[in-house]
Coordinates of C-alpha atoms and ligand atoms in Angstrom, one line a residue:
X1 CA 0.0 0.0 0.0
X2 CA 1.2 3.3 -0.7
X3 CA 1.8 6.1 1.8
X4 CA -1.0 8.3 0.2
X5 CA -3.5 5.2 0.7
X6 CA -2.0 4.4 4.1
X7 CA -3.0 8.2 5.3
X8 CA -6.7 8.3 3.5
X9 CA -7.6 4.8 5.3
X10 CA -6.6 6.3 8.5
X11 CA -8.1 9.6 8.1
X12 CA -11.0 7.7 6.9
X13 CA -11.1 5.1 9.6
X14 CA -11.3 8.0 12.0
X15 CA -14.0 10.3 10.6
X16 CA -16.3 7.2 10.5
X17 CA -15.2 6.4 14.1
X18 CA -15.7 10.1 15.4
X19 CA -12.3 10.1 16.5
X20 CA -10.9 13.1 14.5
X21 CA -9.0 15.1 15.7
X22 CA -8.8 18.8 14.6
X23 CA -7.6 22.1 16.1
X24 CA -9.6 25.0 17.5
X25 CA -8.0 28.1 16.4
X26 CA -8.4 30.7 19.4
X27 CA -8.1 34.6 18.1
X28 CA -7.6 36.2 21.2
X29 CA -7.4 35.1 24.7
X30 CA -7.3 37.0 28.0
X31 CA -6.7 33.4 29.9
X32 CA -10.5 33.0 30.1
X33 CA -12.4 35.1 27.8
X34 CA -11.8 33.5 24.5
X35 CA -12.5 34.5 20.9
X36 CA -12.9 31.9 18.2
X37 CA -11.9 32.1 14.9
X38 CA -16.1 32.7 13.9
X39 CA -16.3 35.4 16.4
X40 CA -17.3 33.6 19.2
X41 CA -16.7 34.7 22.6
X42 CA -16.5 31.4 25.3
X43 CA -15.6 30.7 28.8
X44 CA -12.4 28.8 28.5
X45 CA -12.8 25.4 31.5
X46 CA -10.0 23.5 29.3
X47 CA -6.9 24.9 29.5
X48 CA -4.0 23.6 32.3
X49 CA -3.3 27.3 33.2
X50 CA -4.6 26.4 36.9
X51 CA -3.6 29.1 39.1
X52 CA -4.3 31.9 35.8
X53 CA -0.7 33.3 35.7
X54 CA -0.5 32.6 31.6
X55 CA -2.0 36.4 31.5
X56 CA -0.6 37.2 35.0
X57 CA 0.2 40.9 34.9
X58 CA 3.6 40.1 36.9
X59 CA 4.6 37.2 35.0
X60 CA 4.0 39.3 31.5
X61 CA 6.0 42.0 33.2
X62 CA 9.2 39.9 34.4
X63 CA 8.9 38.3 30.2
X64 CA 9.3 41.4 29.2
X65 CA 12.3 42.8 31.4
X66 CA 13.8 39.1 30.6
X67 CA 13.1 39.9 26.7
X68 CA 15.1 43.3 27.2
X69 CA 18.1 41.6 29.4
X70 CA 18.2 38.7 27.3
X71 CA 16.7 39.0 23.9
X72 CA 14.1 36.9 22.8
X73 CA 15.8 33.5 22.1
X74 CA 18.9 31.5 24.0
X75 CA 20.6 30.9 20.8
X76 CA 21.7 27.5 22.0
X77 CA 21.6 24.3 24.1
X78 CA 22.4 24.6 27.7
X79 CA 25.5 22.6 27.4
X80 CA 26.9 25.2 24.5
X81 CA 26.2 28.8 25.4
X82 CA 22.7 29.1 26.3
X83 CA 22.3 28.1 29.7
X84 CA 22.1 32.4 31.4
X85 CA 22.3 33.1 34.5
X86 CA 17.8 33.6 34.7
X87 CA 17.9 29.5 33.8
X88 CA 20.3 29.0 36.8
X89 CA 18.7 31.6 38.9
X90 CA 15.1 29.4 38.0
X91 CA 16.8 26.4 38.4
X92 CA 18.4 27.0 41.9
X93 CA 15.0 28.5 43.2
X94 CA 13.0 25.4 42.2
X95 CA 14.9 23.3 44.2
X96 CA 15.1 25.5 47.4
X97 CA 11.2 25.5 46.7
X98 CA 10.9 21.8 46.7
X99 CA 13.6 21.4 49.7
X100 CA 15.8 19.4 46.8
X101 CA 19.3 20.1 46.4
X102 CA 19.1 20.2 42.3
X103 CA 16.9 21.0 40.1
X104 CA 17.4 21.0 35.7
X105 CA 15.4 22.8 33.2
X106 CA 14.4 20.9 30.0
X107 CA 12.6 22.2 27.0
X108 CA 8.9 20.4 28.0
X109 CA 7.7 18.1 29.8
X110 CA 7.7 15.5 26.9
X111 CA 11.2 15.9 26.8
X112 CA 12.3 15.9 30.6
X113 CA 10.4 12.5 30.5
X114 CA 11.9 10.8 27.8
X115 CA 15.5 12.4 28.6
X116 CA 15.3 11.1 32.2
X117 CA 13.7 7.7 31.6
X118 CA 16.2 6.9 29.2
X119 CA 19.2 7.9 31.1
X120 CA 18.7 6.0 34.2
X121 CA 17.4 2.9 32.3
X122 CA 17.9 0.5 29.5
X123 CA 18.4 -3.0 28.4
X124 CA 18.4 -5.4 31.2
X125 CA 16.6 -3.1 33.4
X126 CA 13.0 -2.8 34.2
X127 CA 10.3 0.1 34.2
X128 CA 6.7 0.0 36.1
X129 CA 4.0 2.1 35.2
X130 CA 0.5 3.0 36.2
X131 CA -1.8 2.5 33.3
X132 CA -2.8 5.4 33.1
X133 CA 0.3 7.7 32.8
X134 CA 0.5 10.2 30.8
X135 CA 1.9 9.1 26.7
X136 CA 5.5 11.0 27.4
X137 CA 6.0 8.6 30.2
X138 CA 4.8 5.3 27.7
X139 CA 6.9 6.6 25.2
X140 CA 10.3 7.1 27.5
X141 CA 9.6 3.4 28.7
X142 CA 9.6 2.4 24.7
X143 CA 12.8 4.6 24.0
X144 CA 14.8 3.7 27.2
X145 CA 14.3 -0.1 25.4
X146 CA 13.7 -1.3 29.5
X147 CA 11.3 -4.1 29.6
X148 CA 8.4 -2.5 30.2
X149 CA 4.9 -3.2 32.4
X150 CA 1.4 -1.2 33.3
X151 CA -0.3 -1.8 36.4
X152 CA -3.7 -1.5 37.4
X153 CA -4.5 2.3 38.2
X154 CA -3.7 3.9 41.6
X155 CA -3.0 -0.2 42.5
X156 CA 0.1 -0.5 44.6
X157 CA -0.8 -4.5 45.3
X158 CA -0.9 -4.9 41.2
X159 CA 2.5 -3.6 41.3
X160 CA 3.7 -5.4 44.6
X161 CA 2.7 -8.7 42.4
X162 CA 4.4 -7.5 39.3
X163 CA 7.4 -6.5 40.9
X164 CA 8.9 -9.7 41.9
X165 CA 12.9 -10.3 41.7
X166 CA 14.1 -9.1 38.5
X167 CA 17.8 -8.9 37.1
X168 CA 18.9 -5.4 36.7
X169 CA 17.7 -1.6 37.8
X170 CA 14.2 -0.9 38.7
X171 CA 12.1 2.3 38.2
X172 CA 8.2 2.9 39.1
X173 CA 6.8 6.1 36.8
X174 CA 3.6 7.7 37.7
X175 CA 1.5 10.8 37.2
X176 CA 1.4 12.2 40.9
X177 CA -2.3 14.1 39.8
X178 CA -3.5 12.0 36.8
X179 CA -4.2 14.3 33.8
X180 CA -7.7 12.5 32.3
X181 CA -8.9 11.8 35.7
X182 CA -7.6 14.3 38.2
X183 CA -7.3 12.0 40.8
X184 CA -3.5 11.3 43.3
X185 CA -1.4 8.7 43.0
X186 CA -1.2 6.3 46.1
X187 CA 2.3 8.0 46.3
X188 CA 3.1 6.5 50.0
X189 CA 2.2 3.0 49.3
X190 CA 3.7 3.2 45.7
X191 CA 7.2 4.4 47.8
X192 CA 7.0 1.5 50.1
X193 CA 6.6 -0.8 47.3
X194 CA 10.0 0.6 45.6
X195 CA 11.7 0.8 48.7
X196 CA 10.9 -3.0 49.5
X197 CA 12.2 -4.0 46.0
X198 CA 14.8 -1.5 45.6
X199 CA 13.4 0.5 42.9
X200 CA 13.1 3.9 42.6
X201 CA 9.6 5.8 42.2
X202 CA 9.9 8.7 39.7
X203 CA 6.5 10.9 39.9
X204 CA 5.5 12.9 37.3
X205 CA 3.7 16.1 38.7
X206 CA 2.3 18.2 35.7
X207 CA -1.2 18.8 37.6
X208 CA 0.4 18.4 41.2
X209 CA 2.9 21.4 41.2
X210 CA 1.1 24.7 41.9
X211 CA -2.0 22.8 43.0
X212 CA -1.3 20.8 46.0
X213 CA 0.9 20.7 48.9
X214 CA 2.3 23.2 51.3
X215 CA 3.3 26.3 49.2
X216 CA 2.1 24.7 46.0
X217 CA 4.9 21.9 45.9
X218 CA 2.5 19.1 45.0
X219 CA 1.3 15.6 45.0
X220 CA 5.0 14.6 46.9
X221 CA 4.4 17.2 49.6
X222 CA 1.0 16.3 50.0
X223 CA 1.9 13.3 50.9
X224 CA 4.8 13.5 53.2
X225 CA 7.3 12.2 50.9
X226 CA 10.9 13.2 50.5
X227 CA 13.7 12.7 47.7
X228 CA 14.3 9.2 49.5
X229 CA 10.9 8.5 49.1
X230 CA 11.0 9.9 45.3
X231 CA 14.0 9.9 43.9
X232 CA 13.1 11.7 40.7
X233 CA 10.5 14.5 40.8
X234 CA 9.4 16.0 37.5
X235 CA 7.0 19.2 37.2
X236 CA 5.9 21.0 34.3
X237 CA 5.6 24.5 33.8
X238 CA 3.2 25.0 31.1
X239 CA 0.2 24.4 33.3
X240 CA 0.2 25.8 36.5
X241 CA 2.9 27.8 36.4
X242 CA 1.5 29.7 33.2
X243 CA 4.7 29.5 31.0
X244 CA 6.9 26.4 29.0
X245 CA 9.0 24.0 29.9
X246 CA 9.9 21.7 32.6
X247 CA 11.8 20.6 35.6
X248 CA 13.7 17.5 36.9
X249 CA 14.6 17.6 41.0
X250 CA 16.6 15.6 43.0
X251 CA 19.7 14.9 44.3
X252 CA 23.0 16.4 43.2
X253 CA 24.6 13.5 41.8
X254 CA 21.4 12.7 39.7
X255 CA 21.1 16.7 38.4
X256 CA 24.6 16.0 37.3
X257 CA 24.2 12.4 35.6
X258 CA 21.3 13.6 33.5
X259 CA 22.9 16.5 32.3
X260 CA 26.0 14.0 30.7
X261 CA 23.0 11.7 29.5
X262 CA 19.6 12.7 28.9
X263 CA 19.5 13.5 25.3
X264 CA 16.5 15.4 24.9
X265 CA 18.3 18.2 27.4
X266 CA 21.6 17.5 25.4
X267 CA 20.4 18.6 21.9
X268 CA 17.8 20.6 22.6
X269 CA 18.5 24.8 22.5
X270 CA 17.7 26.3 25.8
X271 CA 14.0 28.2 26.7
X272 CA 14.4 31.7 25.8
X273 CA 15.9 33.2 29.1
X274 CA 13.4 35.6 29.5
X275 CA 11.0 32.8 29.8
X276 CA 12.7 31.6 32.6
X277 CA 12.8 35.2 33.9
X278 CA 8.7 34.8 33.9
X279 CA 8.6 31.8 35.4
X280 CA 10.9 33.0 38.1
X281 CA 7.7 35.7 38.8
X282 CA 5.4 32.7 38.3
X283 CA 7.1 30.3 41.2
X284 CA 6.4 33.4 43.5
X285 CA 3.0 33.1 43.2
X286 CA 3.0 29.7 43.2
X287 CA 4.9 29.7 46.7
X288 CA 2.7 32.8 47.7
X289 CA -0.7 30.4 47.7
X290 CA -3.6 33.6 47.3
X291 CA -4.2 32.3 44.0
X292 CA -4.1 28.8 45.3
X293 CA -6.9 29.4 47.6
X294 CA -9.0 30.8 44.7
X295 CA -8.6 27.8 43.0
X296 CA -9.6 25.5 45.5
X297 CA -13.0 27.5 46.8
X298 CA -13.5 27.0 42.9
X299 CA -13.1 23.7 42.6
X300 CA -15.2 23.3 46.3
X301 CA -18.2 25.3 44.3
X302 CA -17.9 23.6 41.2
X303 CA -18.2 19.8 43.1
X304 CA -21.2 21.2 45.1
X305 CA -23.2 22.5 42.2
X306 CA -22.3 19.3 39.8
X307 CA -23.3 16.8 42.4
X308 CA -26.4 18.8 42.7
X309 CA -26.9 19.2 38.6
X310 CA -26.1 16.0 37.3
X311 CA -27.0 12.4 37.7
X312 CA -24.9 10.1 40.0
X313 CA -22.1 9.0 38.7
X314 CA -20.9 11.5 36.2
X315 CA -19.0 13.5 38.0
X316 CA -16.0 11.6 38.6
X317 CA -14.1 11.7 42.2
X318 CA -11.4 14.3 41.8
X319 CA -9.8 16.6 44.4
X320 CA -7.7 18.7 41.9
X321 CA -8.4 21.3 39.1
X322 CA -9.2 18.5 36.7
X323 CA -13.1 17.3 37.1
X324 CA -13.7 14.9 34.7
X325 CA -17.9 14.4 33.8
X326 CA -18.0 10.8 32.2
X327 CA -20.0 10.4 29.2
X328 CA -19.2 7.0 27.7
X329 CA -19.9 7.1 24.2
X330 CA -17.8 9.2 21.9
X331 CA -20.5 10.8 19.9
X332 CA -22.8 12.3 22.9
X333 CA -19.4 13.2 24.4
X334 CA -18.6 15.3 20.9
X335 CA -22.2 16.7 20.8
X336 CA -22.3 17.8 24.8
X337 CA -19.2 19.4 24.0
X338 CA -20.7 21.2 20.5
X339 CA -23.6 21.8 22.9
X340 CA -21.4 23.6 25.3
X341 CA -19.4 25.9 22.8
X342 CA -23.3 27.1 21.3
X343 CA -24.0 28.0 25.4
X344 CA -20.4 29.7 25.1
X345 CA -18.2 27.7 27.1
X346 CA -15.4 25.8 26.3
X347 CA -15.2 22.4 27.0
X348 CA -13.2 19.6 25.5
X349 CA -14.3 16.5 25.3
X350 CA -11.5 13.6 25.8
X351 CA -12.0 10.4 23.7
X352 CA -9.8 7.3 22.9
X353 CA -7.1 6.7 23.1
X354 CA -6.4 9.4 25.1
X355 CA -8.8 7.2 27.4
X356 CA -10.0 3.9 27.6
X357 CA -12.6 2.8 25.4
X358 CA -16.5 3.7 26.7
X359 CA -15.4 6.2 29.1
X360 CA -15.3 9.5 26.8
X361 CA -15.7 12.3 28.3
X362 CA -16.0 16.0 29.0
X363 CA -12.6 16.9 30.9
X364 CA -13.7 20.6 32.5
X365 CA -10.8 22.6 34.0
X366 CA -11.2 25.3 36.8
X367 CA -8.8 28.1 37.1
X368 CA -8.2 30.8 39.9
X369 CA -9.0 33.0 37.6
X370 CA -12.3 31.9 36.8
X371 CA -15.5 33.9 38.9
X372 CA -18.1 32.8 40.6
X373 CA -21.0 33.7 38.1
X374 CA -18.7 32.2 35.2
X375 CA -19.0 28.5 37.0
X376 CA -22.2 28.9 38.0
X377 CA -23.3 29.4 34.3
X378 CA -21.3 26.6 33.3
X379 CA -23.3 24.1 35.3
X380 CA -27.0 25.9 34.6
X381 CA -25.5 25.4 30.7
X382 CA -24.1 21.7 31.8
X383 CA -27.7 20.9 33.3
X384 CA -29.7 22.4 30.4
X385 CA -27.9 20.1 27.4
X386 CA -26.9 16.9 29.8
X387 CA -30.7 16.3 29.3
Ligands
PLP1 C1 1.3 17.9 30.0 C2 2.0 16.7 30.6 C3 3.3 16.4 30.2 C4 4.0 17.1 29.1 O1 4.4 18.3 29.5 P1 4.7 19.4 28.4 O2 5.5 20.5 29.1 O3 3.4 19.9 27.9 O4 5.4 18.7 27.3 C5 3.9 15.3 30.8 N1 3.2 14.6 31.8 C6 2.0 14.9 32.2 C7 1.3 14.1 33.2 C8 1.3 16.0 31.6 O5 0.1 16.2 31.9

């Protein structure tokens, strides 16, 4: 079969299977207010921008001071001539924030996943992940060429009976906050598990950092668990932090060994400096906790009104900024989200693969930046075309 038949059965397969996926082109955006490319004005609950410092007046501010110290690119990888002293600065006040003695910028989060997976593991060794982690994790695993197993969600005795004896290293890989549910990883038991087989538990805290914990510091802290606990801490800083990129924290020696071998930081240029100059403004706020606050009394209001809105069941039992309303079927979960945008709000609705099969749904996110009357709309507009 040619390449030109290969791509129209696939695009075809997918249209009949309403599992196309296509783009929404956003005109202008104030973080929650957005316009569509047919003049539309929505509500934004979808993006990751938790704590609403993407349009943060002081995080704008410090990008552009950055963009006049530094210019508006790094002009190379870290390990050439772009790593500035705003990266180092970032870098050093990450891991005083997360009581870690290192902490290393990469490029995203995709990246800072597959560069550390496949440094501390290969051949011979062994990865365990929770199957539902996030793809850039399931893609490391299938770089790093580690053998390679999912166990049941949140399900520390599925790992426990996985884990057995096995010849060479041993990592455990999970979300902390899990990005299509928005429930917490069993992060204490999961430890305990590692320790007793001498593994080491890597968490992945995209939707954990800014959220939860004490100053913002996320699914680890909220937990009780320290570097010996979790080795290997990574946090994004696209979401809640409002800007790009991503961070690795841990020990010295492991800051050190990824940046001789994790490729993706190797050969990759540098976030602009003055990005990391935002994000410097951004941690402050994260640390400070006012807009934390917010965000919880929204989420509180938005569980409250949803449980009194919808049927039983649908809203799915998550303590973070990602509530989940389970649909099932592909098609209503398309339609309620159509349904949505024509009531002006903006909700995506998550099919597979991005989760398992019959359990589409609408994935709503709540900001601090979101008011009161904008969530209360959503669920009258939630409860008005659910029926
Ligand atoms: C978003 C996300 C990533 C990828 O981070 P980017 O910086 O967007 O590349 C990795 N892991 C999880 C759990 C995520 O939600």
């Amino acid at each position: 079969m040619s390449f030109g038949d290969r791509i129209q059965r696939e695009l075809a397969e997918r249209r009949a299977n309403d599992l196309l996926r296509a783009r929404r082109t956003v005109v202008a955006n104030d973080g929650v207010q957005l316009t569509l490319a047919d003049g539309r004005q929505v509500v934004g609950f979808a993006s990751n921008d938790y704590l609403g410092l993407a349009n943060h007046p002081d995080v704008a501010a410090a990008f552009r001071l950055g963009i006049a110290t530094w210019g508006s690119g790094s002009g190379a990888a870290h390990l050439v001539s772009g790593h500035s002293a705003a990266h180092h600065a970032l870098e050093e006040e990450v891991a005083d924030w997360l009581g870690r003695e290192r902490a290393l910028l990469f490029s995203t989060g995709y990246m800072a996943n597959l560069g550390t997976i496949a440094a501390l593991i290969g051949r011979g060794d062994r990865l365990f992940q929770d199957r539902l982690n996030h793809a850039s994790l399931l893609d490391a695993g299938l770089l790093s060429g580690a053998r390679h197993q999912r166990y049941a969600h949140a399900d520390a005795g599925d790992l426990e009976r996985r884990l057995g004896d096995g010849e060479g290293e041993t990592l455990i890989a999970t979300d902390g906050v899990f990005s299509m549910d928005g429930d917490i990883a069993p992060l204490p038991d999961l430890a305990r598990a590692a320790q007793a087989h001498g593994a080491w538990l890597m968490v992945d805290d995209a939707h954990g950092v800014g959220v939860l914990g004490e100053q913002g510091r996320g699914s680890c802290d909220h937990h009780g668990l320290n570097t010996q606990a979790a080795p290997v801490l990574m946090g994004t800083l696209g979401k809640a932090f409002g800007t790009a990129g991503a961070f690795v924290a841990g020990d010295a020696d492991l800051i050190d060994y990824l940046i001789q071998r994790a490729r993706p930081y190797i050969y990759t240029t540098a976030l602009p400096a003055a990005l990391a100059e935002a994000t410097r403004a951004s941690l402050s706020h994260v640390r400070d906790g006012a807009l934390r606050t917010r965000l919880h009394a929204n989420i509180a209001r938005f569980r409250r009104l949803c449980a009194q809105a919808l049927p039983t069941g649908v809203l799915m039992d998550s303590p973070t900024a990602i509530q989940p309303l389970l649909v099932g079927d592909n098609a209503r979960a398309l339609a309620l989200g159509e349904a949505l945008l024509d009531a002006g709000f903006l909700v995506t609705a998550i099919r597979p693969p991005t989760v398992p099969a019959g359990t589409a749904r609408l994935r709503v996110t709540l900001s601090a930046a979101h008011t009161e009357p904008q969530i209360d709309q959503l669920i009258a507009a939630l409860e008005r075309v659910w029926s």
